[in-house]
CSV table of C-alpha atoms and ligand atoms in Angstrom, one decimal:
chain,number,residue,atom,x,y,z
A,1,UNK,CA,91.1,-28.9,-90.0
A,2,UNK,CA,93.7,-26.4,-88.8
A,3,UNK,CA,93.1,-22.7,-89.0
A,4,UNK,CA,95.6,-20.1,-89.2
A,5,UNK,CA,94.2,-17.3,-87.7
A,6,UNK,CA,94.7,-14.0,-89.1
A,7,UNK,CA,97.6,-12.3,-87.8
A,8,UNK,CA,96.0,-8.6,-86.7
A,9,UNK,CA,97.7,-4.9,-87.7
A,10,UNK,CA,97.9,-1.9,-86.7
A,11,UNK,CA,95.5,0.4,-88.1
A,12,UNK,CA,96.8,4.0,-89.4
A,13,UNK,CA,94.0,6.4,-89.2
A,14,UNK,CA,92.9,9.7,-88.5
A,15,UNK,CA,91.7,10.5,-85.6
A,16,UNK,CA,91.0,13.9,-83.5
A,17,UNK,CA,93.2,14.1,-80.2
A,18,UNK,CA,93.1,16.6,-77.5
A,19,UNK,CA,96.0,17.2,-76.0
A,20,UNK,CA,95.4,19.5,-73.7
A,21,UNK,CA,92.6,21.0,-71.6
A,22,UNK,CA,91.0,24.2,-74.0
A,23,UNK,CA,92.6,23.9,-76.6
A,24,UNK,CA,91.1,23.2,-80.1
A,25,UNK,CA,91.0,18.9,-81.4
A,26,UNK,CA,94.2,18.0,-83.5
A,27,UNK,CA,93.4,16.0,-86.5
A,28,UNK,CA,96.6,13.7,-86.5
A,29,UNK,CA,97.2,10.3,-87.8
A,30,UNK,CA,97.1,7.5,-85.3
A,31,UNK,CA,98.1,3.8,-84.5
A,32,UNK,CA,95.0,1.8,-83.8
A,33,UNK,CA,96.4,-1.5,-82.0
A,34,UNK,CA,94.7,-5.0,-82.8
A,35,UNK,CA,91.6,-5.8,-80.2
A,36,UNK,CA,93.4,-7.9,-77.3
A,37,UNK,CA,91.0,-10.6,-75.2
A,38,UNK,CA,87.3,-9.7,-75.2
A,39,UNK,CA,88.3,-6.9,-77.3
A,40,UNK,CA,86.4,-5.3,-80.7
A,41,UNK,CA,87.7,-3.2,-82.9
A,42,UNK,CA,84.8,-1.0,-84.8
A,43,UNK,CA,85.3,1.2,-88.2
A,44,UNK,CA,84.0,4.3,-87.0
A,45,UNK,CA,81.2,5.5,-89.7
A,46,UNK,CA,79.7,8.4,-87.7
A,47,UNK,CA,80.2,10.0,-84.5
A,48,UNK,CA,78.0,12.8,-82.8
A,49,UNK,CA,79.2,15.6,-80.7
A,50,UNK,CA,77.9,15.9,-77.7
A,51,UNK,CA,78.1,18.5,-74.6
A,52,UNK,CA,80.1,15.9,-72.6
A,53,UNK,CA,82.8,16.1,-74.9
A,54,UNK,CA,83.4,19.5,-74.3
A,55,UNK,CA,83.1,19.2,-70.8
A,56,UNK,CA,85.7,16.5,-71.1
A,57,UNK,CA,88.3,19.5,-72.6
A,58,UNK,CA,86.9,22.2,-70.4
A,59,UNK,CA,89.5,24.1,-68.1
A,60,UNK,CA,87.5,23.9,-65.3
A,61,UNK,CA,87.1,19.5,-65.7
A,62,UNK,CA,89.9,19.0,-63.2
A,63,UNK,CA,90.0,15.2,-63.7
A,64,UNK,CA,90.3,15.1,-67.4
A,65,UNK,CA,94.0,13.3,-68.9
A,66,UNK,CA,95.6,14.4,-71.8
A,67,UNK,CA,96.4,13.4,-74.3
A,68,UNK,CA,92.5,12.2,-75.5
A,69,UNK,CA,90.6,10.6,-77.8
A,70,UNK,CA,86.5,11.8,-77.0
A,71,UNK,CA,83.9,10.4,-78.2
A,72,UNK,CA,80.9,8.7,-77.0
A,73,UNK,CA,78.2,8.8,-79.7
A,74,UNK,CA,79.2,7.0,-82.6
A,75,UNK,CA,78.0,4.0,-84.6
A,76,UNK,CA,80.3,1.7,-86.9
A,77,UNK,CA,81.1,-1.7,-88.5
A,78,UNK,CA,83.2,-4.1,-86.5
A,79,UNK,CA,86.9,-4.8,-88.6
A,80,UNK,CA,88.3,-7.1,-86.1
A,81,UNK,CA,87.7,-9.3,-82.9
A,82,UNK,CA,90.1,-10.3,-80.2
A,83,UNK,CA,90.2,-13.5,-78.6
A,84,UNK,CA,87.0,-15.0,-76.7
A,85,UNK,CA,84.6,-12.7,-78.2
A,86,UNK,CA,81.7,-14.1,-79.1
A,87,UNK,CA,78.7,-11.4,-79.1
A,88,UNK,CA,79.3,-9.8,-81.9
A,89,UNK,CA,81.8,-10.5,-86.0
A,90,UNK,CA,83.8,-8.5,-88.2
A,91,UNK,CA,80.5,-6.9,-90.4
A,92,UNK,CA,78.4,-6.4,-87.2
A,93,UNK,CA,77.0,-2.5,-87.1
A,94,UNK,CA,76.9,-1.7,-83.4
A,95,UNK,CA,77.2,1.4,-81.7
A,96,UNK,CA,80.0,2.0,-78.5
A,97,UNK,CA,78.3,1.5,-75.5
A,98,UNK,CA,79.9,4.3,-73.0
A,99,UNK,CA,78.0,1.9,-70.1
A,100,UNK,CA,78.9,-1.7,-70.1
A,101,UNK,CA,76.5,-4.2,-69.3
A,102,UNK,CA,79.0,-7.3,-68.5
A,103,UNK,CA,75.3,-9.3,-67.6
A,104,UNK,CA,77.3,-10.8,-64.9
A,105,UNK,CA,77.7,-8.4,-61.9
A,106,UNK,CA,75.2,-7.5,-58.8
A,107,UNK,CA,74.6,-4.4,-60.8
A,108,UNK,CA,73.9,-6.1,-64.1
A,109,UNK,CA,71.5,-9.3,-62.1
A,110,UNK,CA,69.3,-6.9,-61.0
A,111,UNK,CA,66.7,-4.6,-62.7
A,112,UNK,CA,66.9,-1.2,-60.7
A,113,UNK,CA,70.0,0.2,-62.1
A,114,UNK,CA,71.7,0.2,-65.6
A,115,UNK,CA,75.2,0.7,-64.2
A,116,UNK,CA,77.7,-2.1,-64.1
A,117,UNK,CA,80.7,-3.0,-61.5
A,118,UNK,CA,82.9,-2.0,-64.2
A,119,UNK,CA,81.8,1.3,-63.5
A,120,UNK,CA,80.2,1.6,-60.4
A,121,UNK,CA,82.9,2.9,-58.3
A,122,UNK,CA,83.6,6.3,-60.6
A,123,UNK,CA,82.9,9.3,-59.4
A,124,UNK,CA,82.0,11.5,-62.1
A,125,UNK,CA,80.4,10.3,-65.8
A,126,UNK,CA,83.0,10.9,-67.3
A,127,UNK,CA,87.0,10.4,-65.8
A,128,UNK,CA,86.6,6.9,-66.1
A,129,UNK,CA,87.6,4.2,-68.8
A,130,UNK,CA,90.2,5.6,-69.9
A,131,UNK,CA,92.8,2.6,-70.2
A,132,UNK,CA,91.6,-1.0,-71.4
A,133,UNK,CA,90.8,-3.5,-69.1
A,134,UNK,CA,94.2,-4.1,-69.4
A,135,UNK,CA,95.8,-0.6,-68.0
A,136,UNK,CA,97.0,0.1,-71.4
A,137,UNK,CA,96.1,2.5,-74.0
A,138,UNK,CA,95.1,0.8,-77.3
A,139,UNK,CA,95.8,4.6,-78.9
A,140,UNK,CA,99.1,5.6,-80.2
A,141,UNK,CA,100.6,9.0,-81.9
A,142,UNK,CA,104.0,10.8,-83.0
A,143,UNK,CA,105.2,7.9,-80.4
A,144,UNK,CA,102.9,9.6,-77.6
A,145,UNK,CA,100.8,6.7,-75.7
A,146,UNK,CA,96.9,8.2,-75.9
A,147,UNK,CA,94.3,7.8,-73.6
A,148,UNK,CA,90.7,6.9,-74.5
A,149,UNK,CA,87.8,8.1,-73.2
A,150,UNK,CA,84.7,6.5,-72.2
A,151,UNK,CA,85.3,3.5,-72.7
A,152,UNK,CA,84.8,4.7,-76.4
A,153,UNK,CA,86.8,7.0,-77.9
A,154,UNK,CA,84.8,7.3,-81.2
A,155,UNK,CA,86.2,10.6,-82.5
A,156,UNK,CA,89.2,8.2,-84.2
A,157,UNK,CA,88.4,6.2,-87.7
A,158,UNK,CA,88.8,3.2,-86.2
A,159,UNK,CA,88.9,2.6,-82.1
A,160,UNK,CA,88.8,-0.4,-79.4
A,161,UNK,CA,86.0,-1.2,-76.9
A,162,UNK,CA,85.9,-3.8,-74.3
A,163,UNK,CA,82.8,-6.9,-75.6
A,164,UNK,CA,80.7,-6.0,-73.1
A,165,UNK,CA,81.0,-2.5,-74.2
A,166,UNK,CA,79.5,-2.7,-77.8
A,167,UNK,CA,75.4,-3.4,-79.1
A,168,UNK,CA,74.9,-5.6,-82.4
A,169,UNK,CA,72.3,-3.2,-83.9
A,170,UNK,CA,70.5,-3.8,-87.1
A,171,UNK,CA,71.5,-4.1,-90.4
A,172,UNK,CA,70.2,-1.8,-92.1
A,173,UNK,CA,70.4,0.7,-89.5
A,174,UNK,CA,71.5,4.4,-90.6
A,175,UNK,CA,74.5,4.6,-88.5
A,176,UNK,CA,74.9,8.6,-89.0
A,177,UNK,CA,71.2,8.8,-87.5
A,178,UNK,CA,71.3,5.8,-84.9
A,179,UNK,CA,74.9,7.2,-83.7
A,180,UNK,CA,72.4,9.8,-81.6
A,181,UNK,CA,71.0,6.1,-80.4
A,182,UNK,CA,74.5,6.0,-78.2
A,183,UNK,CA,74.4,9.0,-76.0
A,184,UNK,CA,72.1,12.0,-76.2
A,185,UNK,CA,68.8,10.2,-77.3
A,186,UNK,CA,69.2,7.6,-74.8
A,187,UNK,CA,69.9,9.6,-72.4
A,188,UNK,CA,66.9,11.9,-72.2
A,189,UNK,CA,64.6,10.1,-73.7
A,190,UNK,CA,65.1,7.4,-70.9
A,191,UNK,CA,64.9,10.1,-68.1
A,192,UNK,CA,61.7,10.3,-68.7
A,193,UNK,CA,60.6,6.9,-69.6
A,194,UNK,CA,62.9,5.0,-67.0
A,195,UNK,CA,63.8,7.0,-64.7
A,196,UNK,CA,61.0,9.9,-63.6
A,197,UNK,CA,58.4,7.3,-64.9
A,198,UNK,CA,56.4,10.3,-66.8
A,199,UNK,CA,53.1,9.2,-66.6
A,200,UNK,CA,50.0,9.3,-68.8
A,201,UNK,CA,48.4,12.8,-68.1
A,202,UNK,CA,50.8,14.6,-66.6
A,203,UNK,CA,52.1,18.1,-66.8
A,204,UNK,CA,56.1,17.7,-67.5
A,205,UNK,CA,59.2,20.1,-67.4
A,206,UNK,CA,61.7,19.9,-69.5
A,207,UNK,CA,64.9,22.4,-68.4
A,208,UNK,CA,67.2,22.6,-71.3
A,209,UNK,CA,66.0,22.2,-74.9
A,210,UNK,CA,69.5,20.6,-76.3
A,211,UNK,CA,69.6,17.6,-78.0
A,212,UNK,CA,69.7,15.9,-74.8
A,213,UNK,CA,66.2,18.0,-73.6
A,214,UNK,CA,64.4,17.3,-76.2
A,215,UNK,CA,65.1,13.7,-76.5
A,216,UNK,CA,63.0,13.6,-72.9
A,217,UNK,CA,60.7,16.1,-74.4
A,218,UNK,CA,60.0,12.8,-76.8
A,219,UNK,CA,60.0,10.7,-73.6
A,220,UNK,CA,57.7,13.0,-72.2
A,221,UNK,CA,55.3,12.7,-75.1
A,222,UNK,CA,55.5,9.1,-75.5
A,223,UNK,CA,54.8,8.4,-72.2
A,224,UNK,CA,51.6,10.5,-72.7
A,225,UNK,CA,51.8,13.7,-70.9
A,226,UNK,CA,49.4,15.7,-71.6
A,227,UNK,CA,51.4,18.7,-71.0
A,228,UNK,CA,54.8,19.1,-71.6
A,229,UNK,CA,56.6,22.6,-70.9
A,230,UNK,CA,60.1,23.2,-72.5
A,231,UNK,CA,62.4,25.4,-70.3
A,232,UNK,CA,65.9,27.4,-72.5
A,233,UNK,CA,67.4,30.9,-72.3
A,234,UNK,CA,68.0,30.9,-76.2
A,235,UNK,CA,64.5,31.2,-77.8
A,236,UNK,CA,66.0,29.8,-80.9
A,237,UNK,CA,65.3,26.1,-79.2
A,238,UNK,CA,61.5,26.6,-78.7
A,239,UNK,CA,60.0,26.0,-82.7
A,240,UNK,CA,61.7,22.0,-82.7
A,241,UNK,CA,60.8,21.8,-78.6
A,242,UNK,CA,57.3,22.3,-80.5
A,243,UNK,CA,57.8,20.2,-83.5
A,244,UNK,CA,58.6,17.4,-81.1
A,245,UNK,CA,55.9,17.4,-78.5
A,246,UNK,CA,56.6,20.8,-76.2
A,247,UNK,CA,53.1,22.0,-75.5
A,248,UNK,CA,54.5,25.6,-74.6
A,249,UNK,CA,58.1,27.0,-74.5
A,250,UNK,CA,59.6,29.7,-72.3
A,251,UNK,CA,62.5,31.5,-71.5
A,252,UNK,CA,63.4,32.6,-67.8
A,253,UNK,CA,65.0,35.7,-68.9
A,254,UNK,CA,61.9,36.7,-69.4
A,255,UNK,CA,60.4,37.1,-66.1
A,256,UNK,CA,61.9,38.7,-62.9
A,257,UNK,CA,61.1,36.1,-60.6
A,258,UNK,CA,62.3,33.0,-60.3
A,259,UNK,CA,61.5,30.2,-63.3
A,260,UNK,CA,60.0,27.9,-59.9
A,261,UNK,CA,57.7,30.5,-58.6
A,262,UNK,CA,56.4,31.1,-62.7
A,263,UNK,CA,56.0,27.1,-63.7
A,264,UNK,CA,54.0,27.0,-59.7
A,265,UNK,CA,52.3,29.1,-61.0
A,266,UNK,CA,51.6,28.1,-64.5
A,267,UNK,CA,50.9,24.5,-63.5
A,268,UNK,CA,48.4,25.3,-60.1
A,269,UNK,CA,50.8,24.8,-57.4
A,270,UNK,CA,53.8,22.9,-59.6
A,271,UNK,CA,54.1,20.1,-62.0
A,272,UNK,CA,54.1,16.1,-61.6
A,273,UNK,CA,57.4,15.7,-63.1
A,274,UNK,CA,60.5,17.5,-64.2
A,275,UNK,CA,63.4,16.7,-65.5
A,276,UNK,CA,67.1,18.7,-65.9
A,277,UNK,CA,68.8,18.6,-69.2
A,278,UNK,CA,71.7,20.7,-68.5
A,279,UNK,CA,73.9,20.3,-66.0
A,280,UNK,CA,73.1,23.7,-63.9
A,281,UNK,CA,73.1,23.2,-60.0
A,282,UNK,CA,70.5,26.2,-59.7
A,283,UNK,CA,68.6,25.1,-62.9
A,284,UNK,CA,68.5,21.3,-60.9
A,285,UNK,CA,67.4,23.3,-57.4
A,286,UNK,CA,64.5,25.1,-59.2
A,287,UNK,CA,63.5,21.8,-61.6
A,288,UNK,CA,63.4,20.2,-58.2
A,289,UNK,CA,60.8,23.0,-56.6
A,290,UNK,CA,59.2,23.6,-60.1
A,291,UNK,CA,57.3,20.2,-58.9
A,292,UNK,CA,54.3,19.5,-57.1
A,293,UNK,CA,53.9,18.8,-53.3
A,294,UNK,CA,52.7,16.0,-52.8
A,295,UNK,CA,54.1,13.4,-55.5
A,296,UNK,CA,56.2,16.5,-57.7
A,297,UNK,CA,59.5,14.0,-59.1
A,298,UNK,CA,62.8,15.6,-60.8
A,299,UNK,CA,64.9,13.5,-62.6
A,300,UNK,CA,68.3,15.5,-63.4
A,301,UNK,CA,70.6,14.4,-66.1
A,302,UNK,CA,72.8,16.7,-66.2
A,303,UNK,CA,76.4,16.8,-64.6
A,304,UNK,CA,77.9,20.3,-62.7
A,305,UNK,CA,81.3,21.1,-63.4
A,306,UNK,CA,81.3,23.3,-60.4
A,307,UNK,CA,82.5,21.6,-57.0
A,308,UNK,CA,79.5,22.2,-55.1
A,309,UNK,CA,76.3,20.1,-54.4
A,310,UNK,CA,72.7,20.8,-55.3
A,311,UNK,CA,70.9,23.3,-52.7
A,312,UNK,CA,67.7,21.4,-50.9
A,313,UNK,CA,65.7,22.2,-48.9
A,314,UNK,CA,64.9,18.9,-46.6
A,315,UNK,CA,61.3,20.3,-46.4
A,316,UNK,CA,60.5,20.4,-50.3
A,317,UNK,CA,61.6,16.4,-50.0
A,318,UNK,CA,59.3,16.3,-46.6
A,319,UNK,CA,56.4,17.7,-49.0
A,320,UNK,CA,56.3,15.0,-51.1
A,321,UNK,CA,58.8,15.6,-54.3
A,322,UNK,CA,61.3,13.0,-55.2
A,323,UNK,CA,64.7,13.5,-56.2
A,324,UNK,CA,66.2,11.4,-58.7
A,325,UNK,CA,69.3,11.5,-61.4
A,326,UNK,CA,70.5,9.4,-64.6
A,327,UNK,CA,73.1,7.9,-66.4
A,328,UNK,CA,72.3,7.0,-70.1
A,329,UNK,CA,68.5,7.1,-69.0
A,330,UNK,CA,68.8,4.2,-67.3
A,331,UNK,CA,69.0,1.8,-69.9
A,332,UNK,CA,70.7,-1.5,-69.8
A,333,UNK,CA,72.9,-0.9,-72.5
A,334,UNK,CA,73.4,-4.2,-74.4
A,335,UNK,CA,69.7,-5.1,-74.3
A,336,UNK,CA,68.5,-2.0,-74.4
A,337,UNK,CA,70.4,-0.2,-77.8
A,338,UNK,CA,69.5,-2.7,-80.1
A,339,UNK,CA,65.6,-2.4,-79.2
A,340,UNK,CA,65.8,1.2,-79.2
A,341,UNK,CA,67.4,1.3,-82.8
A,342,UNK,CA,64.6,-1.7,-84.5
A,343,UNK,CA,62.4,1.3,-82.5
A,344,UNK,CA,63.9,3.9,-84.2
A,345,UNK,CA,63.5,1.6,-87.6
A,346,UNK,CA,59.4,1.4,-86.6
A,347,UNK,CA,59.4,5.3,-86.5
A,348,UNK,CA,58.1,5.6,-83.2
A,349,UNK,CA,60.5,8.0,-82.1
A,350,UNK,CA,62.3,10.8,-84.5
A,351,UNK,CA,65.9,11.3,-84.5
A,352,UNK,CA,66.8,12.8,-87.9
A,353,UNK,CA,65.3,16.0,-86.3
A,354,UNK,CA,67.6,16.5,-84.0
A,355,UNK,CA,70.7,16.1,-86.2
A,356,UNK,CA,71.6,19.8,-87.6
A,357,UNK,CA,74.5,19.5,-89.4
A,358,UNK,CA,76.2,16.6,-90.7
A,359,UNK,CA,80.3,17.0,-91.5
A,360,UNK,CA,83.2,15.9,-92.3
A,361,UNK,CA,85.0,14.3,-89.9
A,362,UNK,CA,88.2,16.8,-90.4
A,363,UNK,CA,85.6,19.5,-89.3
A,364,UNK,CA,85.4,18.9,-85.8
A,365,UNK,CA,86.3,21.9,-83.8
A,366,UNK,CA,83.3,23.4,-86.5
A,367,UNK,CA,81.1,21.4,-85.2
A,368,UNK,CA,82.1,22.0,-81.1
A,369,UNK,CA,81.6,26.4,-82.2
A,370,UNK,CA,78.6,25.7,-83.5
A,371,UNK,CA,77.6,23.5,-80.2
A,372,UNK,CA,78.9,26.8,-77.9
A,373,UNK,CA,77.1,29.2,-79.9
A,374,UNK,CA,73.8,27.5,-79.3
A,375,UNK,CA,73.5,27.2,-83.2
A,376,UNK,CA,72.8,23.1,-83.3
A,377,UNK,CA,71.0,20.5,-82.1
A,378,UNK,CA,73.5,17.6,-82.9
A,379,UNK,CA,76.4,17.5,-85.7
A,380,UNK,CA,77.0,14.4,-87.0
A,381,UNK,CA,81.0,14.1,-88.3
A,382,UNK,CA,81.3,11.4,-91.1
A,383,UNK,CA,84.4,9.6,-91.7
B,401,LIG,N1,68.3,28.0,-68.2
B,401,LIG,C1,67.4,27.4,-69.2
B,401,LIG,N2,68.2,26.9,-70.1
B,401,LIG,C2,70.0,26.5,-70.3
B,401,LIG,C3,70.9,27.4,-69.5
B,401,LIG,C4,70.0,27.6,-68.4
B,401,LIG,N3,70.2,28.4,-67.2
B,401,LIG,N4,72.0,27.0,-69.5
B,401,LIG,C5,72.1,26.8,-70.9
B,401,LIG,N5,70.4,26.3,-71.0
B,401,LIG,C6,70.1,25.3,-72.5
B,401,LIG,C7,71.2,25.7,-73.5
B,401,LIG,O1,70.8,27.0,-74.3
B,401,LIG,C8,71.3,25.0,-74.5
B,401,LIG,O2,70.0,24.7,-75.3
B,401,LIG,C9,70.9,23.6,-73.6
B,401,LIG,O3,70.1,24.5,-72.2
B,401,LIG,C10,72.0,22.2,-73.5
B,401,LIG,O4,71.8,21.8,-74.3
B,401,LIG,P1,73.2,21.5,-74.7
B,401,LIG,O5,72.9,20.7,-76.7
B,401,LIG,O6,74.6,22.4,-74.6
B,401,LIG,O7,73.7,20.2,-74.5
B,401,LIG,P2,73.5,18.5,-74.6
B,401,LIG,O8,71.6,18.1,-74.8
B,401,LIG,O9,74.1,17.8,-75.2
B,401,LIG,O10,73.8,17.6,-73.3
B,401,LIG,C11,73.5,18.2,-72.0
B,401,LIG,C12,73.8,17.4,-71.3
B,401,LIG,C13,72.8,17.3,-69.7
B,401,LIG,C14,73.5,15.8,-71.5
B,401,LIG,C15,75.2,17.5,-70.6
B,401,LIG,O11,75.7,18.6,-70.6
B,401,LIG,C16,75.8,16.6,-69.0
B,401,LIG,O12,75.8,17.6,-68.1
B,401,LIG,N6,76.1,16.1,-69.7
B,401,LIG,C17,77.2,15.1,-68.2
B,401,LIG,C18,75.8,13.9,-67.5
B,401,LIG,C19,76.3,12.4,-68.6
B,401,LIG,O13,75.7,12.0,-68.1
B,401,LIG,N7,77.2,12.1,-68.7
B,401,LIG,C20,77.2,11.4,-69.9
B,401,LIG,C21,77.1,10.9,-71.3
B,401,LIG,S1,76.0,12.9,-72.1
B,402,LIG,ZN1,77.1,12.2,-74.3
B,403,LIG,ZN1,77.8,-5.9,-65.2
């Protein structure tokens, strides 16, 4: 029998466009072209707003391309697939992945890393995957080509992603919660479990109690840490941190000595594990230095926009400390995201507590204001 493949149409829908750095988003009608070979078009149902999206439009970030559709913490339903797609089909519930997993390259084949050849050459976490594999965009607005972002662009009602950048998840998963598994939750939780490899009975310090840091706190707890110190300059973040597993919280502003010294004094010479979830170079240095001589491990999650590196005294390392860093919490994306969604459904960790606001998509600028003012953990935008 001869099947005629359906003619796939351009979809007109709403999206938030960043026309230039440092300006509010503009919600516009965009055209989303059909998916090409090995691409998937997704109807985004919900998307979280992450600090990295704010970084990408910051005037301090030199590598941003404009105009662009940001967003990398979404969840949705497959609308159509391009030729050659076998892993998902229309109707499947999915999470777009900003780290692809092609399954074939030397990185995908090695259990030591979650990177994939497709992004192994990037210089910053967020300056890649701005076009599809054929070097063109699927988005246009007012006759102009719009860049993709991190291969996901979830600030659009419909987006197109590579087949290697999508994970099929449980049909029953609430998309307005599990979207956080697309970034913030997995990044922090994995930093504790996969990167720092927190051990039972250990003492941990988590710097920054935003969505990523709180997820790191949950990861430390899940790994069996018995003491988890949360550090933030905004004390309003402390109650939730304690609810999610922090055994104590401290504010560097309350002390007139370096926070690494304060932590060393509180912990008989330093913590076993520390995790930096801010993206501040001075805090990264403090996070390394607050770990104990002999075996302390510091895992960096944040990426700083500054043009300088972390000033590490080699003696800190000679004394037995280890400095590591992580991208997407070390999770191999296609393999792990469906399992993390199942674990959430099985109540193995909390996500709902991280969602402070759920707003209609049109209020995207309000969501960024809430984040910048320190009033939200995560705002989820729904279409
Ligand atoms: N000392 C202590 N706390 C601080 C300090 C400081 N000097 N400065 C800020 N904080 C606190 C803030 O009060 C806030 O509570 C927290 O740190 C940061 O939280 P958020 O909500 O702003 O940020 P998150 O949790 O959404 O994200 C943090 C990241 C580190 C992931 C992000 O900023 C980043 O660096 N992203 C790039 C790295 C990356 O992996 N990107 C890929 C996708 S995210
Ligand atoms: Zn993010
Ligand atoms: Zn690969």
